[in-house]
PDB file of C-alpha atoms in Angstrom:
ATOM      1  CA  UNK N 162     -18.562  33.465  -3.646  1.00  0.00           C
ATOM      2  CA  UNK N 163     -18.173  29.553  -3.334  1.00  0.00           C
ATOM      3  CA  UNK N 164     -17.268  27.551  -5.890  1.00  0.00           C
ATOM      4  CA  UNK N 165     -20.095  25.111  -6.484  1.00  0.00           C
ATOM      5  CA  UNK N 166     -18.711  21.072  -5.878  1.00  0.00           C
ATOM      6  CA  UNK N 167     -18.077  19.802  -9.799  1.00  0.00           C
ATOM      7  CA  UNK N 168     -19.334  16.101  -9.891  1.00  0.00           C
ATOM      8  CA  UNK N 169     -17.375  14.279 -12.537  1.00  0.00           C
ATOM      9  CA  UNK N 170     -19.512  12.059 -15.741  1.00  0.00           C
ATOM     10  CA  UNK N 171     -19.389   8.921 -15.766  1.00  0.00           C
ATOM     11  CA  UNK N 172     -16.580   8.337 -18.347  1.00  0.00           C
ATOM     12  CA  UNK N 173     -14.130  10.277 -15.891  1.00  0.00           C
ATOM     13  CA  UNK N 174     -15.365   8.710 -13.284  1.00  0.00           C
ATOM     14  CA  UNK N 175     -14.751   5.094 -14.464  1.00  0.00           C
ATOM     15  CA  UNK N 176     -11.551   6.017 -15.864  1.00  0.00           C
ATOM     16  CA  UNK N 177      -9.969   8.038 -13.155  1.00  0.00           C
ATOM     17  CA  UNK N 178     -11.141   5.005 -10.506  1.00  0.00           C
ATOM     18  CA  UNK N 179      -9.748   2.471 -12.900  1.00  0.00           C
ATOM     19  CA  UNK N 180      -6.030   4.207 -13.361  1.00  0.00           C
ATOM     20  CA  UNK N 181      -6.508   4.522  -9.411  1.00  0.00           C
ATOM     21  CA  UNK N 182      -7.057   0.959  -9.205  1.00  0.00           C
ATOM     22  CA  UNK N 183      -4.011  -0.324 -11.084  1.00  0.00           C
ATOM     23  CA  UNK N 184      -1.723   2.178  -9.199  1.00  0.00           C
ATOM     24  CA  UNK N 185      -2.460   0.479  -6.308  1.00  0.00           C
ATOM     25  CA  UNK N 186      -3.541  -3.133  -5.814  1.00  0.00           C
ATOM     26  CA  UNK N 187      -2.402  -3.612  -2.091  1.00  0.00           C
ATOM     27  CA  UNK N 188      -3.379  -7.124   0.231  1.00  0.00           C
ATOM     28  CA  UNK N 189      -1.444  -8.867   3.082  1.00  0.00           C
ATOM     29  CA  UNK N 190      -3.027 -11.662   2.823  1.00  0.00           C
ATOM     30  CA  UNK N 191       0.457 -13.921   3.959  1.00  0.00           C
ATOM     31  CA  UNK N 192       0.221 -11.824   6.906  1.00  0.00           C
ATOM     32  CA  UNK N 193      -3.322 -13.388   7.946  1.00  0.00           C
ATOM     33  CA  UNK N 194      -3.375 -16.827   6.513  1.00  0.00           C
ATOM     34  CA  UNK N 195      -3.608 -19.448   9.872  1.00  0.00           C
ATOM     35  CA  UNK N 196       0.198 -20.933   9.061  1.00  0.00           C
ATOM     36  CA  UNK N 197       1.367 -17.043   9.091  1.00  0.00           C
ATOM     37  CA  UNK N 198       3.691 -15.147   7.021  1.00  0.00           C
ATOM     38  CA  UNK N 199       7.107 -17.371   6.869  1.00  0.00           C
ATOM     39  CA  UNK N 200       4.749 -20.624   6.327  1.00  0.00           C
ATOM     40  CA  UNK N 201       2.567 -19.325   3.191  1.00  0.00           C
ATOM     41  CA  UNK N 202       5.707 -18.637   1.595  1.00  0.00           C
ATOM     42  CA  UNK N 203       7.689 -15.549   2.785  1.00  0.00           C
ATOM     43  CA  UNK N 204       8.519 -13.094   0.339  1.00  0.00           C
ATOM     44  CA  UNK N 205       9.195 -16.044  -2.018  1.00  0.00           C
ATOM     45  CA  UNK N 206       6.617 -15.064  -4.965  1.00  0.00           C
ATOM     46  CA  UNK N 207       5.070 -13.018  -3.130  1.00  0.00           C
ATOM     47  CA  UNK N 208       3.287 -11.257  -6.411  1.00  0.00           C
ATOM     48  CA  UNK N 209       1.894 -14.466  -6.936  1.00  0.00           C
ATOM     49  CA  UNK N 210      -1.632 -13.230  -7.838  1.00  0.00           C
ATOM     50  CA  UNK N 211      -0.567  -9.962  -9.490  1.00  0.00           C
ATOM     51  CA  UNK N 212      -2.124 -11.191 -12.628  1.00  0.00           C
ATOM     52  CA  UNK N 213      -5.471 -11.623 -11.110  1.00  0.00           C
ATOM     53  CA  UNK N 214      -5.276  -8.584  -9.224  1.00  0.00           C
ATOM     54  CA  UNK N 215      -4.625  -6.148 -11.976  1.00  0.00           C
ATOM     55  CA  UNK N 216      -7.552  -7.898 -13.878  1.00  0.00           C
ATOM     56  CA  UNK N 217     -10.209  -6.925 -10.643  1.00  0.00           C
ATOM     57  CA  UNK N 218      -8.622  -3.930  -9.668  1.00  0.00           C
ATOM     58  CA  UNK N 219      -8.701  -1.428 -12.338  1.00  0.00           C
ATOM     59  CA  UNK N 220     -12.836  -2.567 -12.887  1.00  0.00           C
ATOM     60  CA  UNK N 221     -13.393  -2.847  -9.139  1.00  0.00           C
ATOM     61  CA  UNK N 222     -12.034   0.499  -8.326  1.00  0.00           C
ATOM     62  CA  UNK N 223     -13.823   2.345 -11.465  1.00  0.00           C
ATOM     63  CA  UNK N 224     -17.082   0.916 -10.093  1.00  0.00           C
ATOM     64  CA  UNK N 225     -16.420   1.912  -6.537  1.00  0.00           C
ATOM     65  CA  UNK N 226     -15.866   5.676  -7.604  1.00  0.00           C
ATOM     66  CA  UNK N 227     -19.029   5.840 -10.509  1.00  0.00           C
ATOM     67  CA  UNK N 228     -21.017   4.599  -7.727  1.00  0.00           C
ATOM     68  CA  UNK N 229     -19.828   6.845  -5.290  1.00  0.00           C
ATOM     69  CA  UNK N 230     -19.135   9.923  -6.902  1.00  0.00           C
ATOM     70  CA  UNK N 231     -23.071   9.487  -8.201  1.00  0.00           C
ATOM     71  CA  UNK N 232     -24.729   8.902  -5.281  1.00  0.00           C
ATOM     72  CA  UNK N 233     -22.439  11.823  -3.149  1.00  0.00           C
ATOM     73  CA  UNK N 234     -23.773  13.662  -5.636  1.00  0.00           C
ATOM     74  CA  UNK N 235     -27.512  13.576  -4.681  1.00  0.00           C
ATOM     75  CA  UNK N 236     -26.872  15.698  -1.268  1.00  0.00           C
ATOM     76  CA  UNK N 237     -23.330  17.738  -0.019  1.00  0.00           C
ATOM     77  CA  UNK N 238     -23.986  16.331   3.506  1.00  0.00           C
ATOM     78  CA  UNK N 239     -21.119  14.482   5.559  1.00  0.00           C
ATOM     79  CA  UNK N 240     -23.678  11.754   6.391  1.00  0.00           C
ATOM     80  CA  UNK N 241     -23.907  10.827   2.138  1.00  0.00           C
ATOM     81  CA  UNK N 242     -20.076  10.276   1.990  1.00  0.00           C
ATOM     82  CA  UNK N 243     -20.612   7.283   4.431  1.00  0.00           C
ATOM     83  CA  UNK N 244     -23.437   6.016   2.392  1.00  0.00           C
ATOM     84  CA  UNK N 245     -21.894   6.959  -1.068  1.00  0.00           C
ATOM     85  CA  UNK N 246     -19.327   4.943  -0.316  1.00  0.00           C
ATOM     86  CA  UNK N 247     -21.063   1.899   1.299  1.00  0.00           C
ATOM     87  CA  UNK N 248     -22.836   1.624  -2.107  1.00  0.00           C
ATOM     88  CA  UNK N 249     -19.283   2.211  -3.816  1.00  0.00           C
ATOM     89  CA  UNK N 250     -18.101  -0.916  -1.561  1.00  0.00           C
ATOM     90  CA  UNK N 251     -21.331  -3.029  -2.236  1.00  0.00           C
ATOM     91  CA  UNK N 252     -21.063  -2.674  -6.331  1.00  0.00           C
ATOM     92  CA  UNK N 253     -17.267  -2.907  -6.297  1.00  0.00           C
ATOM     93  CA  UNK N 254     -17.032  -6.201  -4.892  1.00  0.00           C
ATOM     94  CA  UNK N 255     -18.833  -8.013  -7.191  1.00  0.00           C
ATOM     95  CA  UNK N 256     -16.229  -7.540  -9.158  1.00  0.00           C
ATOM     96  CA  UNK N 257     -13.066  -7.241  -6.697  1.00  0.00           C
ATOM     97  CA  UNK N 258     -14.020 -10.328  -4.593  1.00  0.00           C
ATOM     98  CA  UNK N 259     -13.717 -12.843  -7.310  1.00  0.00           C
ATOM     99  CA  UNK N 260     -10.029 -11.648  -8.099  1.00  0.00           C
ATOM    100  CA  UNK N 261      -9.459 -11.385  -4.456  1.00  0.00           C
ATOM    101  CA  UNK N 262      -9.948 -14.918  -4.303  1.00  0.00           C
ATOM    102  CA  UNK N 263      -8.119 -16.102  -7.000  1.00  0.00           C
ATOM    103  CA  UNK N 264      -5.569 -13.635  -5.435  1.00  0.00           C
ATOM    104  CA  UNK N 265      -5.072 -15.199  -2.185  1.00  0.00           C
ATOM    105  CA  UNK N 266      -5.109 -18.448  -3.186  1.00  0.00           C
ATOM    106  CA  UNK N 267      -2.253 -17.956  -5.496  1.00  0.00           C
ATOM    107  CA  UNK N 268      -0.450 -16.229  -3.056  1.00  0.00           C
ATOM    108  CA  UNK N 269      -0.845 -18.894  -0.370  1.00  0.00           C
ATOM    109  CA  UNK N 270       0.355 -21.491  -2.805  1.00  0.00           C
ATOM    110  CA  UNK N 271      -3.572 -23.209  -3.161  1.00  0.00           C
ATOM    111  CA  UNK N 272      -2.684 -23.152  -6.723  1.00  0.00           C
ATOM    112  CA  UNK N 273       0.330 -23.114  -8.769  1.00  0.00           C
ATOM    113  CA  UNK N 274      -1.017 -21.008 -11.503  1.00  0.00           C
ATOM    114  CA  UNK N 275      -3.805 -18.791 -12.628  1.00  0.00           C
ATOM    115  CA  UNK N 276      -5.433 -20.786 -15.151  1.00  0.00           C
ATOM    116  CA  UNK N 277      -5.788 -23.364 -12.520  1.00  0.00           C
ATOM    117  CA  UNK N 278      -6.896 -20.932  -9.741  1.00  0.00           C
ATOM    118  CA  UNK N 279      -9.860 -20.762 -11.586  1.00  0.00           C
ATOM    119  CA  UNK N 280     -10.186 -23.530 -12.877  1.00  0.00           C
ATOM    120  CA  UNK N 281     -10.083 -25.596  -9.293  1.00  0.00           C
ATOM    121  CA  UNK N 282     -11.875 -23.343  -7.996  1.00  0.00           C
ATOM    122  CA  UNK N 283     -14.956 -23.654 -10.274  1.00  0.00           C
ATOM    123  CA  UNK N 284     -14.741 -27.436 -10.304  1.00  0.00           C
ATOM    124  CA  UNK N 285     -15.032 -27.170  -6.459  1.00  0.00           C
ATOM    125  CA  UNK N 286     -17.460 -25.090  -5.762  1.00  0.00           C
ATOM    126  CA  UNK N 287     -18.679 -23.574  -9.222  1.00  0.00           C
ATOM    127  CA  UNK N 288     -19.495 -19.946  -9.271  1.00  0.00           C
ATOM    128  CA  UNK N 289     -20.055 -19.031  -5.872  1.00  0.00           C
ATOM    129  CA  UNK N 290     -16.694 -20.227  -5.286  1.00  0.00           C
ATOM    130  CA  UNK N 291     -15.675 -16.991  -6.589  1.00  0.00           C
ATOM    131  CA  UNK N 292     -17.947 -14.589  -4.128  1.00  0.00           C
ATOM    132  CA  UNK N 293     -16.612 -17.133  -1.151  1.00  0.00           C
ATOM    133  CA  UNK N 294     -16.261 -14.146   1.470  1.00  0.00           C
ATOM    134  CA  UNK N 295     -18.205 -11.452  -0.301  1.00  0.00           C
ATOM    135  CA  UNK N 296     -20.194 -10.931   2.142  1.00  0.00           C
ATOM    136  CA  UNK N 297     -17.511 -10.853   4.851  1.00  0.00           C
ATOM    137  CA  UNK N 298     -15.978  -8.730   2.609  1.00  0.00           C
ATOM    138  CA  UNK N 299     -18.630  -6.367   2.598  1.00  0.00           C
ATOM    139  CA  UNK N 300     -18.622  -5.958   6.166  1.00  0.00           C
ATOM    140  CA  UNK N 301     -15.621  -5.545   6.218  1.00  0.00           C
ATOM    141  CA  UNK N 302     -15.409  -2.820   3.635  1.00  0.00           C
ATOM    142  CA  UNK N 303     -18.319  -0.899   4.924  1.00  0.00           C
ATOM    143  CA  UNK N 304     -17.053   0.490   8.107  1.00  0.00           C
ATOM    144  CA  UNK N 305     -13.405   0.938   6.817  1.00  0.00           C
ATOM    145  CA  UNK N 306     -15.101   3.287   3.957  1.00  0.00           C
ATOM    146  CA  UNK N 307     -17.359   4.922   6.130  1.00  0.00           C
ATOM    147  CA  UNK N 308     -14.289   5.747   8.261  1.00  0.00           C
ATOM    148  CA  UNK N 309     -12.150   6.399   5.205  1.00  0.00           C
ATOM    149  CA  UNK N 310     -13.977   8.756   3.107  1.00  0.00           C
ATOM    150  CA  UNK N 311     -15.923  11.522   5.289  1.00  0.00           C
ATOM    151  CA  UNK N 312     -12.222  12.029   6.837  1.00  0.00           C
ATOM    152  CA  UNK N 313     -10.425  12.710   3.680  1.00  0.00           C
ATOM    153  CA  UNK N 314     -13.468  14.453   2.003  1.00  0.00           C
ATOM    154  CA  UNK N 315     -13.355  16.546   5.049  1.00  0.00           C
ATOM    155  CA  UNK N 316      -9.593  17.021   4.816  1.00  0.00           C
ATOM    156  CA  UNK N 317      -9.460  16.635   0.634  1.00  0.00           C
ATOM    157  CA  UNK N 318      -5.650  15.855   0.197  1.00  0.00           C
ATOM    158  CA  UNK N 319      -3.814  13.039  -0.864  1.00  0.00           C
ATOM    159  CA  UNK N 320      -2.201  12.834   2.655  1.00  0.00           C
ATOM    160  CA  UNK N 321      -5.439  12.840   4.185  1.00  0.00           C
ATOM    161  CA  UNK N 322      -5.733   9.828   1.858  1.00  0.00           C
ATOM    162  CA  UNK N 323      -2.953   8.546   3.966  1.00  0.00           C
ATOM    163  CA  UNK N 324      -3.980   9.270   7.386  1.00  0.00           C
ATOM    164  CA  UNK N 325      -7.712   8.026   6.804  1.00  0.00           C
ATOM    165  CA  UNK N 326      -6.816   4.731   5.032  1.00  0.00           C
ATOM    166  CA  UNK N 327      -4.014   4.217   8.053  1.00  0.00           C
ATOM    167  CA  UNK N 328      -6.593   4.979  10.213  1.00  0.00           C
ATOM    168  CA  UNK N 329      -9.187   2.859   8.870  1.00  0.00           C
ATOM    169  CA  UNK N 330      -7.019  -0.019   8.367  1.00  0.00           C
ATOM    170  CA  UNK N 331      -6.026  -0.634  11.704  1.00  0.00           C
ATOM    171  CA  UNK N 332      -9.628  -0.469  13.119  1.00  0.00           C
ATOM    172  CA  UNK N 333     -10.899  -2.765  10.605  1.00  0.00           C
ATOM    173  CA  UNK N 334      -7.905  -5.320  11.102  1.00  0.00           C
ATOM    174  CA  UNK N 335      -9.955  -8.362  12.882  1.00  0.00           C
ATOM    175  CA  UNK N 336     -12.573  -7.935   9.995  1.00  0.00           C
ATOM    176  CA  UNK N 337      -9.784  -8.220   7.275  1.00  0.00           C
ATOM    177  CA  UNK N 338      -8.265 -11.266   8.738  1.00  0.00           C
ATOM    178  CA  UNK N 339     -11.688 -13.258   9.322  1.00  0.00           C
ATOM    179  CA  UNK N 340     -12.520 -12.100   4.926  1.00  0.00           C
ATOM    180  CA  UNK N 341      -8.741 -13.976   4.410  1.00  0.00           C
ATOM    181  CA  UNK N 342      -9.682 -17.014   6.367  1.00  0.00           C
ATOM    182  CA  UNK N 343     -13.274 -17.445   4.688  1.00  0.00           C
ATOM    183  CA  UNK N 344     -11.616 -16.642   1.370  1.00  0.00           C
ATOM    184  CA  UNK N 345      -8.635 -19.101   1.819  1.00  0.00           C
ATOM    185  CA  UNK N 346     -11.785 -21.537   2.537  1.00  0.00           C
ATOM    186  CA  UNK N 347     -12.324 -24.123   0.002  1.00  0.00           C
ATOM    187  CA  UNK N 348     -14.360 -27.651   0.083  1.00  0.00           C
ATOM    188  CA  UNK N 349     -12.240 -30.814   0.573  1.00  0.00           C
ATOM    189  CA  UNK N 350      -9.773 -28.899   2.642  1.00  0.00           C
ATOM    190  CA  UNK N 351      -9.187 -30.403   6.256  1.00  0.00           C
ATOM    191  CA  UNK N 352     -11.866 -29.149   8.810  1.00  0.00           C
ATOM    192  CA  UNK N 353      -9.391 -27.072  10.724  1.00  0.00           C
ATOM    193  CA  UNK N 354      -8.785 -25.304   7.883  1.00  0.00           C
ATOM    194  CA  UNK N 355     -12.053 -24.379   7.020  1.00  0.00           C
ATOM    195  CA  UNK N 356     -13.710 -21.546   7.671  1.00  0.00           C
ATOM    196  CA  UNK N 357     -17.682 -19.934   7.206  1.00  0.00           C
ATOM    197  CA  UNK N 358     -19.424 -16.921   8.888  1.00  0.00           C
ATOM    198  CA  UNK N 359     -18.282 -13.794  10.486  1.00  0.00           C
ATOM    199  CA  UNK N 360     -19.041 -14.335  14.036  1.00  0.00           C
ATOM    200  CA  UNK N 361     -18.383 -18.027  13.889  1.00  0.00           C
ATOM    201  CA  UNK N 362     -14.655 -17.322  12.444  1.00  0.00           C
ATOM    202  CA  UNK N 363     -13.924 -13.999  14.373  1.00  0.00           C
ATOM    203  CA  UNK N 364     -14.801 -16.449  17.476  1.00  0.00           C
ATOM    204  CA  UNK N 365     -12.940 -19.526  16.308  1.00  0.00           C
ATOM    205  CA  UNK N 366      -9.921 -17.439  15.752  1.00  0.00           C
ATOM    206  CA  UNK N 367      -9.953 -15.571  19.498  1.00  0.00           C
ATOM    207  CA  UNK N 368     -10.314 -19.163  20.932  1.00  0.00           C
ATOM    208  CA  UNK N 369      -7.932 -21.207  19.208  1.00  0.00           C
ATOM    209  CA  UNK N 370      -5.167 -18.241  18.537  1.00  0.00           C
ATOM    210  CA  UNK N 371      -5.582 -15.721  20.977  1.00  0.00           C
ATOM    211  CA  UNK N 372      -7.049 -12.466  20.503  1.00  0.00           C
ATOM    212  CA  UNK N 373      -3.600 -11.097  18.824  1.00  0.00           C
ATOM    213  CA  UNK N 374      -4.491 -13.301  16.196  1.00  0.00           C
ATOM    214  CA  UNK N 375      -7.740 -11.199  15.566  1.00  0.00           C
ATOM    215  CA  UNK N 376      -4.939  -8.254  14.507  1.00  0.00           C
ATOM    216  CA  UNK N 377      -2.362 -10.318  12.620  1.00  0.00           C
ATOM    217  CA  UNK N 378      -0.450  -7.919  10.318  1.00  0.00           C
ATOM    218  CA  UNK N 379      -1.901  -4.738  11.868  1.00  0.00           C
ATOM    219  CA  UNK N 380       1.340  -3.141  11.461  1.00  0.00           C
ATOM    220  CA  UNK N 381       2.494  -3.889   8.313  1.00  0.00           C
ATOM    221  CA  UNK N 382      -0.651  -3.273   7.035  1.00  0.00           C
ATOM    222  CA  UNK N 383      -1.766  -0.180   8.567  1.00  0.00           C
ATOM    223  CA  UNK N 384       1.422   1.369   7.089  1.00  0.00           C
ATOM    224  CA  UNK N 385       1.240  -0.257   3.324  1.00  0.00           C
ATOM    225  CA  UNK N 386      -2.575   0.692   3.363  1.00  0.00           C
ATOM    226  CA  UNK N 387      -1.332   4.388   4.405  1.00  0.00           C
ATOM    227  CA  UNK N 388       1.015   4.433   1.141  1.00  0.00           C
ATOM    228  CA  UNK N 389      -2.077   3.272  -0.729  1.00  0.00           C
ATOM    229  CA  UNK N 390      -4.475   5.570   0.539  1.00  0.00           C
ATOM    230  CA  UNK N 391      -1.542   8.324  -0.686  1.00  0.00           C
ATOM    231  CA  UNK N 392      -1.313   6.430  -3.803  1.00  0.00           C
ATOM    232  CA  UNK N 393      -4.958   5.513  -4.646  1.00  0.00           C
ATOM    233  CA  UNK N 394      -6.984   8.548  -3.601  1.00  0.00           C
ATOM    234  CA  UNK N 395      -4.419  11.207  -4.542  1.00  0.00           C
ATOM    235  CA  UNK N 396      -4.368   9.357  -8.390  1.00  0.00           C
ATOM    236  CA  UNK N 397      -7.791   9.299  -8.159  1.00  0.00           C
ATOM    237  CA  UNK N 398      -8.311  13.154  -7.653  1.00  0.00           C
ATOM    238  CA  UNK N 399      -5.530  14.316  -9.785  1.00  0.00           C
ATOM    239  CA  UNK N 400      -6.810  12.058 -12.817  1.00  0.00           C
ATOM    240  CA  UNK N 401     -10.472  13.634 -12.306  1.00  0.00           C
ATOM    241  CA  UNK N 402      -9.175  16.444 -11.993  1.00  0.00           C
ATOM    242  CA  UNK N 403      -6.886  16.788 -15.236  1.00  0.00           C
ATOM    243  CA  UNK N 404      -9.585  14.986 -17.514  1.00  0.00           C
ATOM    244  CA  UNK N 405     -12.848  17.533 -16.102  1.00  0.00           C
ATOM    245  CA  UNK N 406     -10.709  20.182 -17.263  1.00  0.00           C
ATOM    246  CA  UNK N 407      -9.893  18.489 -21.046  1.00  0.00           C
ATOM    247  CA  UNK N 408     -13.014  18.475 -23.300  1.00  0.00           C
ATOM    248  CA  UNK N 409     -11.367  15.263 -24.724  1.00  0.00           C
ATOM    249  CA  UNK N 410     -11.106  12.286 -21.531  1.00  0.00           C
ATOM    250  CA  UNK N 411      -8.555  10.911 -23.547  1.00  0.00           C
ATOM    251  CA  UNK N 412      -6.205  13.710 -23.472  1.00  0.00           C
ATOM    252  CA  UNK N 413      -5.185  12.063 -19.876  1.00  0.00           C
ATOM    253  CA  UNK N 414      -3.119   9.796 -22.308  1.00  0.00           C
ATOM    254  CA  UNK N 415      -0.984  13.096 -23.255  1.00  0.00           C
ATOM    255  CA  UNK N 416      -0.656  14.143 -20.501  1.00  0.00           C
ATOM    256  CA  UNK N 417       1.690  12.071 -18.152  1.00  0.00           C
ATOM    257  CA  UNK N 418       3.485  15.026 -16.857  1.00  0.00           C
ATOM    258  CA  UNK N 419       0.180  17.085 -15.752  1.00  0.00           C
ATOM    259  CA  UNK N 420      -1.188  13.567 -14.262  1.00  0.00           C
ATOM    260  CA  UNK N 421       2.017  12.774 -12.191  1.00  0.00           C
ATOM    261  CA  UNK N 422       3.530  16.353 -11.120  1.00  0.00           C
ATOM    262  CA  UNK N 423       1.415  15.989  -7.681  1.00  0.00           C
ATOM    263  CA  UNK N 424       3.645  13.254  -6.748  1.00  0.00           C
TER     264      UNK N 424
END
């Protein structure tokens, strides 16, 4: 007889996505800036941002998976796990976009620290500075999820993680580089340099670059997103997995060994 699927609380949930989230924070955003890798700095400080990222990723990831592992949870059909996930995507970046911002623009040298990341950045534009490229983001995030996810609940192993991020990744490429453009956007900068709307950048960029352009850092990041997807799902499922079979959740704390032994 089948096992029936267990569907995690939502303590578990927000603490397994959260541990997720600060294994693995991964951008190329150097990659995909207009003056290219070499000219936003090389690998000099290149965890400019870190600071900001661990801040958004740990919340952005435990709201992706409450939201997802919620609404999967209202039908076992292949069709939800696209839709789960959408709404995973939608509710996580409200919180992941504003860090992804502050992110990118330390990384790109916009801003020598992060106190004044945010800082110029709500003088400038004030609070919807911060969701600049949400909903490029968005669209972005959408079909790379709805690629993502049915494959490795289909497949339900941490490599599968790897394959179907990979996968995703590299499909989703032009969208990713048109989110770091609007993102990398900010008021008083030079006109070339600014950037607003999906079709009107994803144009601009195939016009004035080339269509290569369009897949700047495909490579690089196709493979780091495949170590994430390894990374992020398969910490994911073995976290959920140790702390829905501990009455405590915060036995996880104790248990380093049982968490980690998968990898």
């Amino acid at each position: 007889m089948a096992h029936e699927p267990r569907t995690p609380n939502n303590l578990q949930c927000l603490i397994a996505g959260g541990l997720a989230g600060m294994a693995v924070d991964t951008a190329l955003p150097r990659l995909q800036a207009k003056g290219g890798f070499l000219a936003s700095g090389g690998f000099r400080g290149i965890y400019a941002g870190l600071s900001s990222a661990v801040i958004g990723s740990s919340p952005g990831a435990a709201m992706f998976f409450l939201t997802y592992e919620k609404v999967k949870a209202m039908a076992e059909r292949r069709a939800v796990h696209m839709f789960a996930a959408s709404a995973g995507e939608v509710a996580a970046c409200m919180v992941r976009v504003p860090t992804e911002v502050i992110k990118q623009r330390l990384q790109t040298k916009h801003h020598p620290s992060l106190g004044k990341a945010v800082r110029g950045t709500y003088h400038a534009e004030g609070i919807l500075g911060f969701y600049r490229g949400y909903l490029t983001t968005v669209v972005r995030e959408i079909p790379f999820t709805c690629i993502q996810f049915p494959i490795y609940e289909y497949m339900k192993a941490a490599v599968c993680g790897s394959i179907s991020g990979g996968f995703a990744a590299a499909v989703t490429t032009p969208l990713d580089v048109v989110k770091t453009r609007v993102m990398l956007s900010m008021k008083g900068m030079e006109a070339h340099m600014q950037y607003s709307g999906i079709g009107n950048t994803l144009v601009r960029i195939a016009r004035e670059e080339g269509f290569r352009a369009l897949f700047s850092g495909v490579v690089p990041g196709t493979i780091w997103i495949s170590i994430g997807g390894f990374v992020f799902l398969g910490s994911y499922e073995k976290v959920k997995a140790v702390m829905m079979d501990h009455k405590n959740p915060f036995d996880i704390a104790f248990l380093p060994s049982g968490i980690w032994q998968a990898f």
